[in-house]
Tab-separated table of C-alpha atoms in Angstrom:
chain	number	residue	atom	x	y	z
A	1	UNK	CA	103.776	41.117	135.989
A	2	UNK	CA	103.054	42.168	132.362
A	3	UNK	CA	105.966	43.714	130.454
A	4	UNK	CA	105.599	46.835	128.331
A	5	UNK	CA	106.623	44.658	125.268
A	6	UNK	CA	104.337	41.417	126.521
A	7	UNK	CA	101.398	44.172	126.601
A	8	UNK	CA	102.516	45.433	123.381
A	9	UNK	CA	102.702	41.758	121.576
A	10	UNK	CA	99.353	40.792	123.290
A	11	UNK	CA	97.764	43.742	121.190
A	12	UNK	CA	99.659	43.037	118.079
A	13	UNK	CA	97.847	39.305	118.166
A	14	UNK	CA	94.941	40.589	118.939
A	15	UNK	CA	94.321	43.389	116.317
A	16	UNK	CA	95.490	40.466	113.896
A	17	UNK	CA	93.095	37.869	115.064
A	18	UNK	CA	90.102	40.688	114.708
A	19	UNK	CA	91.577	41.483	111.004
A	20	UNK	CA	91.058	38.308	109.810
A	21	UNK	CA	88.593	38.391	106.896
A	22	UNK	CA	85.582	36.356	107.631
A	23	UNK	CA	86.872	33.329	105.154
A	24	UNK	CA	90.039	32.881	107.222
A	25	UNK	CA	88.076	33.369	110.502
A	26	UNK	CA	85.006	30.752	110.003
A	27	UNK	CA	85.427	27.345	108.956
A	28	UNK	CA	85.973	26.291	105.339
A	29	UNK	CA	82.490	26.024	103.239
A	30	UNK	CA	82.030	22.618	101.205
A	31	UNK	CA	82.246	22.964	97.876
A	32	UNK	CA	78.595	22.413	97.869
A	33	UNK	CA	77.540	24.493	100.030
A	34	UNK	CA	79.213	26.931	98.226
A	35	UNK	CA	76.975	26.024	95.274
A	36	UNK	CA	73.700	25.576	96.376
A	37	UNK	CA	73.569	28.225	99.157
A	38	UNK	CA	72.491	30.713	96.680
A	39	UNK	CA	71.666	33.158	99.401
A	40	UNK	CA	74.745	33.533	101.064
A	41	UNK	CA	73.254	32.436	104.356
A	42	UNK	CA	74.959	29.238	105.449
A	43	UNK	CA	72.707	26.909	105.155
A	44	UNK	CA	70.780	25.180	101.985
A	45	UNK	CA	66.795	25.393	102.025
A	46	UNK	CA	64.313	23.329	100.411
A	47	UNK	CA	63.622	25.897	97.610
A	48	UNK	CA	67.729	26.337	96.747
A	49	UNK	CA	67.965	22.709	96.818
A	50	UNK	CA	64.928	22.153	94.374
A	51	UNK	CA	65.986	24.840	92.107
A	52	UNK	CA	69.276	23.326	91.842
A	53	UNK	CA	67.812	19.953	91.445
A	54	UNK	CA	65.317	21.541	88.374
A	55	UNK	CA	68.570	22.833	86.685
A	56	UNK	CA	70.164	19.423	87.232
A	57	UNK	CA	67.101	17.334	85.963
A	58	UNK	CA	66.979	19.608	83.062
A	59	UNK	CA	71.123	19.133	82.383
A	60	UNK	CA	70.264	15.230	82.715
A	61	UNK	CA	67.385	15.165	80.262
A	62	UNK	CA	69.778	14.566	76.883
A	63	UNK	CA	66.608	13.402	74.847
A	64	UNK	CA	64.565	16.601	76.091
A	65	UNK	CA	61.281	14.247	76.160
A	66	UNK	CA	60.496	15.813	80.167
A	67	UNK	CA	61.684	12.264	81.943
A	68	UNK	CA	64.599	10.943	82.978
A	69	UNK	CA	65.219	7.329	82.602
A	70	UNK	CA	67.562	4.889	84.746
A	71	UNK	CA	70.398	5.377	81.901
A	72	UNK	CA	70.257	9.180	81.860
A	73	UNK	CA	70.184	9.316	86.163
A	74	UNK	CA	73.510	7.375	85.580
A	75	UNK	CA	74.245	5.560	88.652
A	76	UNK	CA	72.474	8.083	91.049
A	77	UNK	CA	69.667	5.500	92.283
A	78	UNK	CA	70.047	2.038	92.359
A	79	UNK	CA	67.577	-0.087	90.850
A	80	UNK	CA	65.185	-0.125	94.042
A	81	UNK	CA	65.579	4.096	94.644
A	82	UNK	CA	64.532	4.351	91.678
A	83	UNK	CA	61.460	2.146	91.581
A	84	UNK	CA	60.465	3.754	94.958
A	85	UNK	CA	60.667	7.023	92.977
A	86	UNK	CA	58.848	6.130	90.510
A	87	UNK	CA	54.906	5.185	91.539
A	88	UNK	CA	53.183	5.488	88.285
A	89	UNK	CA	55.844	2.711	86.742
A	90	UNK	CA	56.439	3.661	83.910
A	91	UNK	CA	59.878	3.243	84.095
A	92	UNK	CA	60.712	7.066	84.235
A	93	UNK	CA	60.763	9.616	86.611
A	94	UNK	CA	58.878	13.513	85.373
A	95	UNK	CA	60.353	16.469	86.800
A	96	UNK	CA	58.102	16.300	89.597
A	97	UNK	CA	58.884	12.792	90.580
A	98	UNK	CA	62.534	13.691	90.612
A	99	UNK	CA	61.661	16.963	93.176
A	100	UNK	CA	59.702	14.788	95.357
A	101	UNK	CA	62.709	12.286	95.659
A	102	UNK	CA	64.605	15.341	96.005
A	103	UNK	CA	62.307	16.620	99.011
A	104	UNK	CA	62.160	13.438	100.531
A	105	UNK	CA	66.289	13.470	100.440
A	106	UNK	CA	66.771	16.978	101.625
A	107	UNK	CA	63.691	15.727	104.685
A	108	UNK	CA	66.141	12.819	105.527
A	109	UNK	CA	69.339	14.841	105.735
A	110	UNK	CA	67.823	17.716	108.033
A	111	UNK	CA	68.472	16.209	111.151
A	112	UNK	CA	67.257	18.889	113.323
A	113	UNK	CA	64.190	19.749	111.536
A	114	UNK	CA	64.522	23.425	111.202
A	115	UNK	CA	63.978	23.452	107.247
A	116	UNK	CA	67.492	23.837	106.554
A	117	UNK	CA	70.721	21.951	105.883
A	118	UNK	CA	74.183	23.468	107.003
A	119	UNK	CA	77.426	21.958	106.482
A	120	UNK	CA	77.726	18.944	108.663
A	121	UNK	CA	74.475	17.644	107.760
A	122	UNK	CA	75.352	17.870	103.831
A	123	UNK	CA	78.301	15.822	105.161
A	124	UNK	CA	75.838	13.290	105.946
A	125	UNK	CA	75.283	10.161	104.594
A	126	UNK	CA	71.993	11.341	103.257
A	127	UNK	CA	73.348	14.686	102.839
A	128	UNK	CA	75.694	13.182	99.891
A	129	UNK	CA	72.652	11.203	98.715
A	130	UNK	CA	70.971	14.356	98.236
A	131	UNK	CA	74.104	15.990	97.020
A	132	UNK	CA	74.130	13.117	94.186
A	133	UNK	CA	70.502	14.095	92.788
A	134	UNK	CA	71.811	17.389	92.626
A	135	UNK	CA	74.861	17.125	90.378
C-alpha cells in the first residue's frame, strides 16, 4: 500500500528527473564532438569533418606554399600513411590530397554506413585516426 508521503516523494523524484537540463540528462559529448559537430546534431558529417580538416590543413601549412610536408603533418602519418596519401610523389600532400585521406578516414570510422559519425565511433580506433588529421 502506497503512503501519502511515499506518493508524495515518488512525485518529488520524478518532477526532478524531468527537470534535468538536457546536458545532465544525455550522456557527456567528447570534446570532439563538441568541436566538429558544428550543427548541433550529434553526430559529425563528411562536410563538418572536411571543413574542419581545411581549417586544420591551412593552420598546418607554416610556409603557406599550399602543401604540407611530412615535417609540418608532425607525427600524424607514419612514413607509409603518408606515402599512400600521397600518389603523385612528390613528397607532399595539396589540400586535396589531405581531404581525400581525410574522406577515406571519416569512410573507415563510419561503421554503420549512414554518412555520419556519432560518439562511439569517433571513439574508434579509426575514429581517433581521423580525429588526428583534424587537429
Amino acid at each position: 500500500m502506497i503512503t501519502r508521503r511515499m506518493a508524495i516523494l515518488d512525485s518529488l523524484a520524478i518532477g526532478l528527473f524531468v527537470g534535468l537540463s538536457p546536458a545532465v540528462a544525455a550522456p557527456r559529448r567528447s570534446r570532439a564532438m563538441r568541436v566538429l559537430d558544428t550543427d548541433n546534431d550529434g553526430t559529425v558529417d563528411l562536410d563538418e569533418a572536411k571543413k574542419a580538416a581545411s581549417t586544420a590543413f591551412d593552420k598546418l601549412d607554416r610556409d603557406h606554399d599550399g602543401t604540407l610536408s611530412r615535417r609540418e603533418l608532425r607525427n600524424r602519418l607514419s612514413a607509409a600513411q603518408f606515402a599512400a596519401a600521397d600518389p603523385d610523389k612528390d613528397g607532399t600532400l595539396s589540400k586535396d590530397e589531405y581531404l581525400n585521406l581525410v574522406e577515406n578516414r571519416f569512410k573507415a570510422a563510419d561503421r554503420d554506413n549512414d554518412g555520419t559519425l556519432d560518439d562511439s565511433e569517433l571513439r574508434s580506433r579509426a575514429g581517433q585516426s581521423l580525429i588526428r588529421l583534424l587537429q
